Amino acid sequence: MPATQIREIAAASRLDNLRYAIRDLASLAEGVVKQGHKVLHLNVGDPNIFDFAPPAHLIEAVYRAMRDNKNGYAPSTGIPQALESIRGEAARKGITSVQDIFITNGAGEAVDSCLTALLNPGENVLTPCPDYPLYSAILCKTGAEPNTYFLNEEDGWQPDFDDLKRKINSRTRGIVLINPNNPTGSLCTRKMLEDIAELARQHNLLIIADEIYDRLILDGGEQISIAAVAPDVPVVTLGGLSKNYLVPGWRIGWGIVSGEGNAVKPYVEGVHKLLRARLSANHPEQYAIKPALEGSQEHLVEVIRKLSSRRDITMQACNSIPRMSCVAPRGAFYAFPRIDVPEGDDVWVKELLLEKHILVVHGSGFGQKPGSKHFRIVFLPQEETLHQAYSAIGEFTRGRN
Protein backbone atom coordinates (compact mmCIF):
# COMPACT_ATOMS: atom_id res chain seq x y z
CA MET A 1 0.00 0.00 0.00
CA PRO A 2 1.27 3.54 -0.73
CA ALA A 3 2.51 5.34 2.35
CA THR A 4 0.91 8.67 1.32
CA GLN A 5 -2.86 8.94 1.54
CA ILE A 6 -4.66 10.73 -1.28
CA ARG A 7 -6.12 14.00 0.00
CA GLU A 8 -9.41 15.58 -0.96
CA ILE A 9 -9.50 17.25 -4.39
CA ALA A 10 -11.20 20.58 -3.76
CA ALA A 11 -13.27 22.42 -6.35
CA ALA A 12 -12.16 25.93 -7.31
CA SER A 13 -13.23 28.54 -4.77
CA ARG A 14 -14.70 30.72 -7.51
CA LEU A 15 -17.55 28.18 -7.69
CA ASP A 16 -18.58 28.74 -4.07
CA ASN A 17 -21.37 31.12 -5.04
CA LEU A 18 -22.41 29.29 -8.21
CA ARG A 19 -26.11 28.45 -8.24
CA TYR A 20 -28.56 27.40 -10.94
CA ALA A 21 -31.97 27.65 -9.34
CA ILE A 22 -33.94 26.06 -12.18
CA ARG A 23 -32.21 22.71 -11.79
CA ASP A 24 -31.08 22.93 -8.16
CA LEU A 25 -34.61 22.00 -7.00
CA ALA A 26 -34.59 18.83 -9.09
CA SER A 27 -33.08 16.62 -6.39
CA LEU A 28 -35.79 17.61 -3.93
CA ALA A 29 -38.45 16.84 -6.54
CA GLU A 30 -36.86 13.43 -7.16
CA GLY A 31 -37.29 12.67 -3.48
CA VAL A 32 -41.00 13.52 -3.70
CA VAL A 33 -41.37 11.21 -6.71
CA LYS A 34 -39.61 8.37 -4.85
CA GLN A 35 -42.22 8.71 -2.13
CA GLY A 36 -44.83 7.77 -4.74
CA HIS A 37 -46.16 11.21 -5.66
CA LYS A 38 -46.63 12.68 -9.12
CA VAL A 39 -44.97 16.08 -9.44
CA LEU A 40 -46.46 18.76 -11.69
CA HIS A 41 -43.47 20.40 -13.34
CA LEU A 42 -43.84 24.13 -13.95
CA ASN A 43 -40.13 24.79 -13.61
CA VAL A 44 -38.28 24.06 -16.87
CA GLY A 45 -38.88 25.81 -20.19
CA ASP A 46 -38.80 22.67 -22.33
CA PRO A 47 -41.78 22.61 -24.74
CA ASN A 48 -41.09 19.03 -25.80
CA ILE A 49 -42.12 17.48 -22.49
CA PHE A 50 -45.60 18.88 -23.11
CA ASP A 51 -47.75 18.98 -26.26
CA PHE A 52 -45.27 20.72 -28.55
CA ALA A 53 -43.16 19.17 -31.31
CA PRO A 54 -40.82 20.60 -33.94
CA PRO A 55 -41.88 21.13 -37.57
CA ALA A 56 -41.46 17.92 -39.56
CA HIS A 57 -39.34 19.55 -42.26
CA LEU A 58 -36.64 20.34 -39.67
CA ILE A 59 -36.47 16.72 -38.57
CA GLU A 60 -36.24 15.62 -42.20
CA ALA A 61 -33.40 18.08 -42.87
CA VAL A 62 -31.33 16.77 -39.94
CA TYR A 63 -32.08 13.15 -40.85
CA ARG A 64 -30.96 13.82 -44.43
CA ALA A 65 -27.74 15.42 -43.20
CA MET A 66 -26.97 12.41 -41.00
CA ARG A 67 -27.78 10.03 -43.84
CA ASP A 68 -25.47 12.04 -46.11
CA ASN A 69 -22.75 11.58 -43.49
CA LYS A 70 -22.56 15.18 -42.31
CA ASN A 71 -21.40 13.62 -39.06
CA GLY A 72 -17.88 14.93 -38.76
CA TYR A 73 -16.66 18.31 -37.56
CA ALA A 74 -18.20 21.44 -39.02
CA PRO A 75 -16.31 24.70 -39.62
CA SER A 76 -15.73 26.34 -36.24
CA THR A 77 -18.09 29.25 -36.94
CA GLY A 78 -20.72 27.16 -38.74
CA ILE A 79 -21.63 25.77 -42.15
CA PRO A 80 -21.93 28.35 -44.97
CA GLN A 81 -25.59 27.79 -45.86
CA ALA A 82 -26.65 28.21 -42.23
CA LEU A 83 -24.58 31.36 -41.79
CA GLU A 84 -26.15 32.85 -44.92
CA SER A 85 -29.64 32.06 -43.61
CA ILE A 86 -28.86 33.72 -40.29
CA ARG A 87 -27.67 36.77 -42.23
CA GLY A 88 -31.12 36.82 -43.84
CA GLU A 89 -32.67 36.53 -40.39
CA ALA A 90 -30.65 39.55 -39.30
CA ALA A 91 -32.07 41.50 -42.25
CA ARG A 92 -35.59 40.45 -41.25
CA LYS A 93 -34.92 41.85 -37.78
CA GLY A 94 -33.70 45.11 -39.29
CA ILE A 95 -30.03 44.62 -38.39
CA THR A 96 -28.10 46.37 -41.15
CA SER A 97 -24.51 46.59 -39.88
CA VAL A 98 -23.66 42.89 -39.54
CA GLN A 99 -19.93 42.27 -39.09
CA ASP A 100 -19.85 38.60 -38.12
CA ILE A 101 -22.06 35.55 -37.53
CA PHE A 102 -21.19 32.39 -35.62
CA ILE A 103 -23.06 29.21 -34.66
CA THR A 104 -22.82 27.66 -31.22
CA ASN A 105 -24.00 24.67 -29.18
CA GLY A 106 -27.17 26.40 -28.09
CA ALA A 107 -27.49 30.06 -27.16
CA GLY A 108 -25.91 29.07 -23.84
CA GLU A 109 -22.53 28.52 -25.48
CA ALA A 110 -22.94 31.83 -27.29
CA VAL A 111 -23.47 33.55 -23.92
CA ASP A 112 -20.41 31.80 -22.49
CA SER A 113 -18.20 32.67 -25.47
CA CYS A 114 -19.36 36.29 -25.61
CA LEU A 115 -18.77 36.94 -21.91
CA THR A 116 -15.49 35.02 -21.76
CA ALA A 117 -14.11 36.92 -24.76
CA LEU A 118 -15.11 40.26 -23.21
CA LEU A 119 -14.24 40.19 -19.51
CA ASN A 120 -11.04 40.18 -17.52
CA PRO A 121 -11.14 39.23 -13.82
CA GLY A 122 -12.48 42.13 -11.78
CA GLU A 123 -14.37 43.68 -14.69
CA ASN A 124 -18.15 43.57 -14.94
CA VAL A 125 -21.06 43.52 -17.31
CA LEU A 126 -24.48 44.81 -16.32
CA THR A 127 -27.08 42.04 -16.12
CA PRO A 128 -30.82 42.43 -15.45
CA CYS A 129 -32.32 41.57 -12.08
CA PRO A 130 -34.24 39.31 -12.27
CA ASP A 131 -32.31 37.44 -14.95
CA TYR A 132 -31.73 34.02 -16.44
CA PRO A 133 -29.30 32.28 -14.00
CA LEU A 134 -26.90 31.21 -16.76
CA TYR A 135 -25.47 34.72 -16.86
CA SER A 136 -24.53 34.87 -13.19
CA ALA A 137 -23.16 31.32 -13.39
CA ILE A 138 -20.82 32.21 -16.27
CA LEU A 139 -19.73 35.47 -14.63
CA CYS A 140 -18.92 33.52 -11.47
CA LYS A 141 -16.80 31.12 -13.52
CA THR A 142 -14.85 33.88 -15.29
CA GLY A 143 -13.98 35.77 -12.11
CA ALA A 144 -15.91 38.85 -13.23
CA GLU A 145 -17.65 41.02 -10.66
CA PRO A 146 -21.46 40.89 -10.44
CA ASN A 147 -23.21 44.13 -11.39
CA THR A 148 -26.99 43.94 -11.71
CA TYR A 149 -29.58 46.51 -12.72
CA PHE A 150 -33.19 46.21 -11.63
CA LEU A 151 -36.21 45.62 -13.80
CA ASN A 152 -39.19 47.71 -12.72
CA GLU A 153 -42.22 45.58 -11.88
CA GLU A 154 -44.44 48.68 -11.66
CA ASP A 155 -43.48 49.51 -15.26
CA GLY A 156 -44.22 46.13 -16.81
CA TRP A 157 -40.73 44.84 -15.92
CA GLN A 158 -38.99 47.39 -18.16
CA PRO A 159 -35.34 48.04 -17.24
CA ASP A 160 -34.99 50.64 -14.49
CA PHE A 161 -33.05 53.07 -16.63
CA ASP A 162 -31.88 55.29 -13.76
CA ASP A 163 -30.58 52.25 -11.89
CA LEU A 164 -28.85 50.96 -15.02
CA LYS A 165 -27.20 54.31 -15.61
CA ARG A 166 -26.13 54.59 -11.98
CA LYS A 167 -24.49 51.13 -11.95
CA ILE A 168 -22.01 51.85 -14.78
CA ASN A 169 -18.47 52.23 -13.45
CA SER A 170 -14.89 52.31 -14.73
CA ARG A 171 -14.75 48.48 -14.87
CA THR A 172 -18.03 48.02 -16.80
CA ARG A 173 -17.55 46.48 -20.24
CA GLY A 174 -21.07 45.76 -21.42
CA ILE A 175 -24.82 45.50 -20.89
CA VAL A 176 -26.88 42.31 -21.11
CA LEU A 177 -30.44 42.75 -22.37
CA ILE A 178 -32.85 39.78 -22.39
CA ASN A 179 -35.75 40.67 -24.69
CA PRO A 180 -38.25 38.98 -24.38
CA ASN A 181 -37.20 38.54 -20.80
CA ASN A 182 -36.78 35.32 -18.89
CA PRO A 183 -38.20 35.05 -16.20
CA THR A 184 -40.76 37.89 -16.52
CA GLY A 185 -41.94 37.61 -20.13
CA SER A 186 -41.58 41.37 -20.64
CA LEU A 187 -40.78 43.16 -23.91
CA CYS A 188 -38.63 46.28 -24.11
CA THR A 189 -40.15 49.40 -25.65
CA ARG A 190 -38.41 51.16 -28.52
CA LYS A 191 -37.82 54.20 -26.32
CA MET A 192 -36.08 52.04 -23.70
CA LEU A 193 -33.90 50.43 -26.37
CA GLU A 194 -32.92 53.84 -27.72
CA ASP A 195 -31.99 55.07 -24.24
CA ILE A 196 -29.90 51.98 -23.47
CA ALA A 197 -28.15 52.26 -26.83
CA GLU A 198 -27.25 55.87 -26.06
CA LEU A 199 -25.73 54.78 -22.74
CA ALA A 200 -23.63 52.21 -24.59
CA ARG A 201 -22.40 54.91 -27.00
CA GLN A 202 -21.45 57.26 -24.20
CA HIS A 203 -19.53 54.64 -22.23
CA ASN A 204 -18.14 52.54 -25.10
CA LEU A 205 -19.98 49.39 -24.00
CA LEU A 206 -20.85 46.19 -25.83
CA ILE A 207 -24.51 45.13 -25.71
CA ILE A 208 -25.30 41.42 -25.54
CA ALA A 209 -28.92 41.14 -26.70
CA ASP A 210 -30.46 37.77 -25.84
CA GLU A 211 -33.42 37.40 -28.22
CA ILE A 212 -33.89 33.62 -28.13
CA TYR A 213 -37.71 34.02 -27.78
CA ASP A 214 -38.11 36.66 -30.49
CA ARG A 215 -40.87 34.83 -32.42
CA LEU A 216 -42.89 33.88 -29.34
CA ILE A 217 -44.68 37.21 -28.96
CA LEU A 218 -48.21 37.42 -27.51
CA ASP A 219 -51.13 39.80 -28.10
CA GLY A 220 -49.88 40.82 -31.53
CA GLY A 221 -46.97 42.69 -29.96
CA GLU A 222 -43.68 43.58 -31.61
CA GLN A 223 -40.22 42.45 -30.60
CA ILE A 224 -37.67 45.11 -31.55
CA SER A 225 -33.96 44.32 -31.82
CA ILE A 226 -31.68 46.87 -30.21
CA ALA A 227 -29.16 46.22 -33.00
CA ALA A 228 -31.75 47.52 -35.47
CA VAL A 229 -32.42 50.60 -33.35
CA ALA A 230 -28.70 51.41 -33.04
CA PRO A 231 -26.70 50.11 -36.03
CA ASP A 232 -23.55 51.97 -34.94
CA VAL A 233 -23.39 50.44 -31.43
CA PRO A 234 -21.45 47.19 -30.89
CA VAL A 235 -24.11 44.51 -30.31
CA VAL A 236 -24.12 40.72 -30.26
CA THR A 237 -27.67 39.53 -30.95
CA LEU A 238 -28.22 35.98 -29.71
CA GLY A 239 -30.74 33.61 -31.25
CA GLY A 240 -31.29 29.94 -31.90
CA LEU A 241 -33.64 27.13 -32.84
CA SER A 242 -34.41 25.91 -29.32
CA LYS A 243 -37.54 27.87 -28.40
CA ASN A 244 -38.97 29.25 -31.64
CA TYR A 245 -38.63 25.90 -33.41
CA LEU A 246 -39.17 23.62 -30.40
CA VAL A 247 -35.83 21.77 -30.49
CA PRO A 248 -33.96 22.72 -27.28
CA GLY A 249 -32.15 19.38 -27.23
CA TRP A 250 -30.52 20.01 -30.60
CA ARG A 251 -28.39 22.74 -29.01
CA ILE A 252 -28.23 25.13 -31.96
CA GLY A 253 -27.73 28.82 -31.24
CA TRP A 254 -25.95 31.73 -32.87
CA GLY A 255 -24.58 35.20 -32.46
CA ILE A 256 -24.89 38.14 -34.87
CA VAL A 257 -22.24 40.80 -34.29
CA SER A 258 -23.13 44.28 -35.54
CA GLY A 259 -21.83 47.80 -35.17
CA GLU A 260 -18.90 49.72 -36.58
CA GLY A 261 -16.45 47.26 -38.12
CA ASN A 262 -13.17 48.49 -36.69
CA ALA A 263 -14.68 48.78 -33.22
CA VAL A 264 -15.79 45.14 -32.99
CA LYS A 265 -12.94 43.50 -34.92
CA PRO A 266 -10.65 42.69 -31.93
CA TYR A 267 -13.57 41.34 -29.94
CA VAL A 268 -14.75 39.13 -32.83
CA GLU A 269 -11.23 37.71 -33.13
CA GLY A 270 -11.38 36.80 -29.45
CA VAL A 271 -14.70 35.01 -29.88
CA HIS A 272 -13.32 33.12 -32.87
CA LYS A 273 -10.36 31.90 -30.79
CA LEU A 274 -12.78 30.32 -28.35
CA LEU A 275 -14.86 28.80 -31.13
CA ARG A 276 -11.80 27.25 -32.78
CA ALA A 277 -10.67 25.79 -29.45
CA ARG A 278 -13.90 23.80 -29.08
CA LEU A 279 -13.77 22.71 -32.78
CA SER A 280 -17.44 23.11 -33.83
CA ALA A 281 -21.08 23.20 -32.88
CA ASN A 282 -23.28 20.15 -33.52
CA HIS A 283 -22.93 19.46 -37.23
CA PRO A 284 -26.03 17.66 -38.62
CA GLU A 285 -28.41 19.91 -36.69
CA GLN A 286 -26.98 22.97 -38.45
CA TYR A 287 -28.70 21.76 -41.61
CA ALA A 288 -32.04 22.59 -39.95
CA ILE A 289 -31.21 26.31 -39.75
CA LYS A 290 -31.91 27.16 -43.39
CA PRO A 291 -35.27 25.32 -43.60
CA ALA A 292 -36.24 26.74 -40.20
CA LEU A 293 -35.53 30.37 -41.01
CA GLU A 294 -36.51 30.30 -44.68
CA GLY A 295 -39.27 27.67 -44.64
CA SER A 296 -42.83 27.60 -43.37
CA GLN A 297 -43.57 29.30 -40.06
CA GLU A 298 -47.06 27.80 -39.80
CA HIS A 299 -46.23 25.95 -36.58
CA LEU A 300 -45.97 29.31 -34.82
CA VAL A 301 -49.69 30.00 -35.30
CA GLU A 302 -50.62 27.03 -33.13
CA VAL A 303 -47.77 27.67 -30.68
CA ILE A 304 -48.88 31.27 -30.12
CA ARG A 305 -52.52 30.17 -29.80
CA LYS A 306 -51.62 27.67 -27.07
CA LEU A 307 -49.33 30.06 -25.24
CA SER A 308 -51.88 32.88 -25.33
CA SER A 309 -54.60 30.67 -23.84
CA ARG A 310 -52.27 29.28 -21.18
CA ARG A 311 -50.97 32.75 -20.34
CA ASP A 312 -54.55 33.96 -19.84
CA ILE A 313 -55.34 31.03 -17.54
CA THR A 314 -52.19 31.82 -15.59
CA MET A 315 -53.03 35.51 -15.22
CA GLN A 316 -56.58 34.80 -14.08
CA ALA A 317 -55.29 32.41 -11.43
CA CYS A 318 -52.38 34.50 -10.18
CA ASN A 319 -54.44 37.65 -9.83
CA SER A 320 -57.26 35.88 -7.96
CA ILE A 321 -55.19 33.98 -5.36
CA PRO A 322 -54.81 35.92 -2.08
CA ARG A 323 -51.49 37.75 -1.57
CA MET A 324 -50.45 37.12 -5.15
CA SER A 325 -50.27 39.36 -8.23
CA CYS A 326 -48.65 39.12 -11.63
CA VAL A 327 -47.69 41.42 -14.49
CA ALA A 328 -48.94 39.84 -17.73
CA PRO A 329 -46.08 38.46 -19.84
CA ARG A 330 -45.96 39.67 -23.44
CA GLY A 331 -43.49 37.13 -24.81
CA ALA A 332 -41.93 33.70 -24.20
CA PHE A 333 -43.76 31.29 -21.83
CA TYR A 334 -42.92 32.47 -18.33
CA ALA A 335 -44.79 34.39 -15.65
CA PHE A 336 -43.20 35.88 -12.54
CA PRO A 337 -45.90 36.34 -9.88
CA ARG A 338 -45.26 38.37 -6.75
CA ILE A 339 -46.19 36.80 -3.41
CA ASP A 340 -46.70 38.44 -0.03
CA VAL A 341 -45.61 35.78 2.47
CA PRO A 342 -43.64 35.97 5.74
CA GLU A 343 -41.09 33.32 4.79
CA GLY A 344 -38.53 33.47 2.00
CA ASP A 345 -39.80 32.58 -1.45
CA ASP A 346 -37.31 29.69 -1.52
CA VAL A 347 -38.97 28.24 1.58
CA TRP A 348 -42.43 28.85 0.10
CA VAL A 349 -41.48 27.02 -3.10
CA LYS A 350 -40.03 24.02 -1.24
CA GLU A 351 -43.10 23.71 0.98
CA LEU A 352 -45.38 23.96 -2.07
CA LEU A 353 -43.47 21.05 -3.60
CA LEU A 354 -43.58 18.94 -0.44
CA GLU A 355 -47.25 19.62 0.32
CA LYS A 356 -48.87 19.97 -3.12
CA HIS A 357 -46.23 18.30 -5.33
CA ILE A 358 -45.97 21.30 -7.67
CA LEU A 359 -42.52 22.40 -8.78
CA VAL A 360 -41.91 26.08 -9.57
CA VAL A 361 -38.74 28.16 -9.14
CA HIS A 362 -38.24 30.72 -6.38
CA GLY A 363 -37.79 34.31 -7.48
CA SER A 364 -34.65 34.74 -5.40
CA GLY A 365 -33.02 32.20 -7.72
CA PHE A 366 -33.25 34.79 -10.49
CA GLY A 367 -32.49 37.83 -8.38
CA GLN A 368 -35.07 40.43 -7.36
CA LYS A 369 -35.37 43.74 -5.56
CA PRO A 370 -34.68 43.49 -1.83
CA GLY A 371 -37.88 43.00 0.11
CA SER A 372 -39.81 41.48 -2.80
CA LYS A 373 -40.69 37.82 -3.25
CA HIS A 374 -41.67 36.01 -6.43
CA PHE A 375 -41.73 32.66 -8.14
CA ARG A 376 -41.47 31.70 -11.80
CA ILE A 377 -44.13 29.69 -13.58
CA VAL A 378 -43.57 27.94 -16.91
CA PHE A 379 -47.03 27.95 -18.50
CA LEU A 380 -46.26 25.41 -21.23
CA PRO A 381 -48.39 22.52 -19.85
CA GLN A 382 -51.84 21.70 -21.16
CA GLU A 383 -54.78 23.73 -19.83
CA GLU A 384 -56.09 20.89 -17.64
CA THR A 385 -52.70 20.57 -15.94
CA LEU A 386 -52.50 24.32 -15.37
CA HIS A 387 -55.99 24.46 -13.86
CA GLN A 388 -55.05 21.59 -11.54
CA ALA A 389 -51.79 23.26 -10.53
CA TYR A 390 -53.30 26.69 -9.89
CA SER A 391 -56.15 25.20 -7.88
CA ALA A 392 -53.60 23.46 -5.66
CA ILE A 393 -51.49 26.62 -5.35
CA GLY A 394 -54.61 28.51 -4.32
CA GLU A 395 -55.43 25.91 -1.66
CA PHE A 396 -51.86 25.97 -0.44
CA THR A 397 -51.84 29.77 -0.14
CA ARG A 398 -55.26 30.06 1.49
CA GLY A 399 -54.36 27.32 3.95
CA ARG A 400 -51.44 29.37 5.24
CA ASN A 401 -53.48 32.37 6.41
PDB file of N, CA and C in Angstrom, residues 28 31 57-59 62 104 114 123 135 141 175 187 208 212-214 240-241 262 276 287 300 311 326 328 381 383 386:
ATOM      1  N   LEU A  28     -34.693  17.638  -4.886  1.00  0.00           N
ATOM      2  CA  LEU A  28     -35.794  17.606  -3.927  1.00  0.00           C
ATOM      3  C   LEU A  28     -37.045  17.021  -4.572  1.00  0.00           C
ATOM      4  N   GLY A  31     -36.922  13.287  -4.743  1.00  0.00           N
ATOM      5  CA  GLY A  31     -37.285  12.666  -3.481  1.00  0.00           C
ATOM      6  C   GLY A  31     -38.788  12.542  -3.313  1.00  0.00           C
ATOM      7  N   HIS A  57     -40.383  19.318 -41.256  1.00  0.00           N
ATOM      8  CA  HIS A  57     -39.340  19.547 -42.265  1.00  0.00           C
ATOM      9  C   HIS A  57     -37.970  19.801 -41.630  1.00  0.00           C
ATOM     10  N   LEU A  58     -37.933  20.201 -40.360  1.00  0.00           N
ATOM     11  CA  LEU A  58     -36.643  20.345 -39.675  1.00  0.00           C
ATOM     12  C   LEU A  58     -36.067  18.971 -39.352  1.00  0.00           C
ATOM     13  N   ILE A  59     -36.926  18.073 -38.887  1.00  0.00           N
ATOM     14  CA  ILE A  59     -36.467  16.718 -38.570  1.00  0.00           C
ATOM     15  C   ILE A  59     -35.945  16.033 -39.831  1.00  0.00           C
ATOM     16  N   VAL A  62     -32.407  17.322 -40.773  1.00  0.00           N
ATOM     17  CA  VAL A  62     -31.335  16.773 -39.945  1.00  0.00           C
ATOM     18  C   VAL A  62     -31.109  15.299 -40.279  1.00  0.00           C
ATOM     19  N   THR A 104     -23.296  28.230 -32.477  1.00  0.00           N
ATOM     20  CA  THR A 104     -22.824  27.661 -31.215  1.00  0.00           C
ATOM     21  C   THR A 104     -23.704  26.491 -30.784  1.00  0.00           C
ATOM     22  N   CYS A 114     -19.317  34.829 -25.546  1.00  0.00           N
ATOM     23  CA  CYS A 114     -19.358  36.293 -25.610  1.00  0.00           C
ATOM     24  C   CYS A 114     -18.845  36.923 -24.322  1.00  0.00           C
ATOM     25  N   GLU A 123     -13.503  42.834 -13.879  1.00  0.00           N
ATOM     26  CA  GLU A 123     -14.374  43.679 -14.692  1.00  0.00           C
ATOM     27  C   GLU A 123     -15.815  43.207 -14.537  1.00  0.00           C
ATOM     28  N   TYR A 135     -26.379  33.582 -16.801  1.00  0.00           N
ATOM     29  CA  TYR A 135     -25.467  34.724 -16.864  1.00  0.00           C
ATOM     30  C   TYR A 135     -24.639  34.831 -15.588  1.00  0.00           C
ATOM     31  N   LYS A 141     -17.870  31.979 -12.994  1.00  0.00           N
ATOM     32  CA  LYS A 141     -16.803  31.125 -13.516  1.00  0.00           C
ATOM     33  C   LYS A 141     -15.637  31.937 -14.053  1.00  0.00           C
ATOM     34  N   ILE A 175     -23.458  45.577 -21.418  1.00  0.00           N
ATOM     35  CA  ILE A 175     -24.819  45.499 -20.888  1.00  0.00           C
ATOM     36  C   ILE A 175     -25.490  44.273 -21.494  1.00  0.00           C
ATOM     37  N   LEU A 187     -41.371  42.687 -22.658  1.00  0.00           N
ATOM     38  CA  LEU A 187     -40.782  43.164 -23.907  1.00  0.00           C
ATOM     39  C   LEU A 187     -40.312  44.600 -23.714  1.00  0.00           C
ATOM     40  N   ILE A 208     -24.982  42.808 -25.222  1.00  0.00           N
ATOM     41  CA  ILE A 208     -25.302  41.417 -25.543  1.00  0.00           C
ATOM     42  C   ILE A 208     -26.817  41.301 -25.452  1.00  0.00           C
ATOM     43  N   ILE A 212     -33.605  35.009 -27.792  1.00  0.00           N
ATOM     44  CA  ILE A 212     -33.891  33.624 -28.131  1.00  0.00           C
ATOM     45  C   ILE A 212     -35.392  33.354 -28.285  1.00  0.00           C
ATOM     46  N   TYR A 213     -36.253  34.207 -27.703  1.00  0.00           N
ATOM     47  CA  TYR A 213     -37.711  34.017 -27.777  1.00  0.00           C
ATOM     48  C   TYR A 213     -38.357  35.005 -28.744  1.00  0.00           C
ATOM     49  N   ASP A 214     -37.628  35.505 -29.717  1.00  0.00           N
ATOM     50  CA  ASP A 214     -38.111  36.659 -30.486  1.00  0.00           C
ATOM     51  C   ASP A 214     -39.327  36.385 -31.357  1.00  0.00           C
ATOM     52  N   GLY A 240     -31.459  31.384 -31.816  1.00  0.00           N
ATOM     53  CA  GLY A 240     -31.286  29.937 -31.902  1.00  0.00           C
ATOM     54  C   GLY A 240     -32.578  29.248 -32.284  1.00  0.00           C
ATOM     55  N   LEU A 241     -32.486  27.933 -32.458  1.00  0.00           N
ATOM     56  CA  LEU A 241     -33.642  27.131 -32.837  1.00  0.00           C
ATOM     57  C   LEU A 241     -34.454  26.653 -31.642  1.00  0.00           C
ATOM     58  N   ASN A 262     -14.447  48.406 -37.378  1.00  0.00           N
ATOM     59  CA  ASN A 262     -13.166  48.493 -36.689  1.00  0.00           C
ATOM     60  C   ASN A 262     -13.319  48.381 -35.178  1.00  0.00           C
ATOM     61  N   ARG A 276     -12.749  28.201 -32.196  1.00  0.00           N
ATOM     62  CA  ARG A 276     -11.795  27.248 -32.777  1.00  0.00           C
ATOM     63  C   ARG A 276     -11.326  26.236 -31.739  1.00  0.00           C
ATOM     64  N   TYR A 287     -27.979  21.818 -40.347  1.00  0.00           N
ATOM     65  CA  TYR A 287     -28.704  21.760 -41.611  1.00  0.00           C
ATOM     66  C   TYR A 287     -30.197  22.038 -41.436  1.00  0.00           C
ATOM     67  N   LEU A 300     -45.902  28.234 -35.806  1.00  0.00           N
ATOM     68  CA  LEU A 300     -45.968  29.309 -34.815  1.00  0.00           C
ATOM     69  C   LEU A 300     -47.397  29.761 -34.542  1.00  0.00           C
ATOM     70  N   ARG A 311     -51.325  31.517 -21.047  1.00  0.00           N
ATOM     71  CA  ARG A 311     -50.970  32.747 -20.338  1.00  0.00           C
ATOM     72  C   ARG A 311     -52.200  33.353 -19.675  1.00  0.00           C
ATOM     73  N   CYS A 326     -49.591  39.415 -10.549  1.00  0.00           N
ATOM     74  CA  CYS A 326     -48.654  39.117 -11.631  1.00  0.00           C
ATOM     75  C   CYS A 326     -48.825  40.085 -12.791  1.00  0.00           C
ATOM     76  N   ALA A 328     -48.705  40.739 -16.597  1.00  0.00           N
ATOM     77  CA  ALA A 328     -48.940  39.844 -17.731  1.00  0.00           C
ATOM     78  C   ALA A 328     -47.723  39.780 -18.647  1.00  0.00           C
ATOM     79  N   PRO A 381     -47.528  23.710 -19.914  1.00  0.00           N
ATOM     80  CA  PRO A 381     -48.392  22.516 -19.845  1.00  0.00           C
ATOM     81  C   PRO A 381     -49.792  22.756 -20.381  1.00  0.00           C
ATOM     82  N   GLU A 383     -53.858  22.942 -20.658  1.00  0.00           N
ATOM     83  CA  GLU A 383     -54.777  23.726 -19.829  1.00  0.00           C
ATOM     84  C   GLU A 383     -55.252  22.963 -18.600  1.00  0.00           C
ATOM     85  N   LEU A 386     -52.627  22.996 -15.984  1.00  0.00           N
ATOM     86  CA  LEU A 386     -52.496  24.320 -15.370  1.00  0.00           C
ATOM     87  C   LEU A 386     -53.630  24.586 -14.381  1.00  0.00           C
TER      88      LEU A 386
END
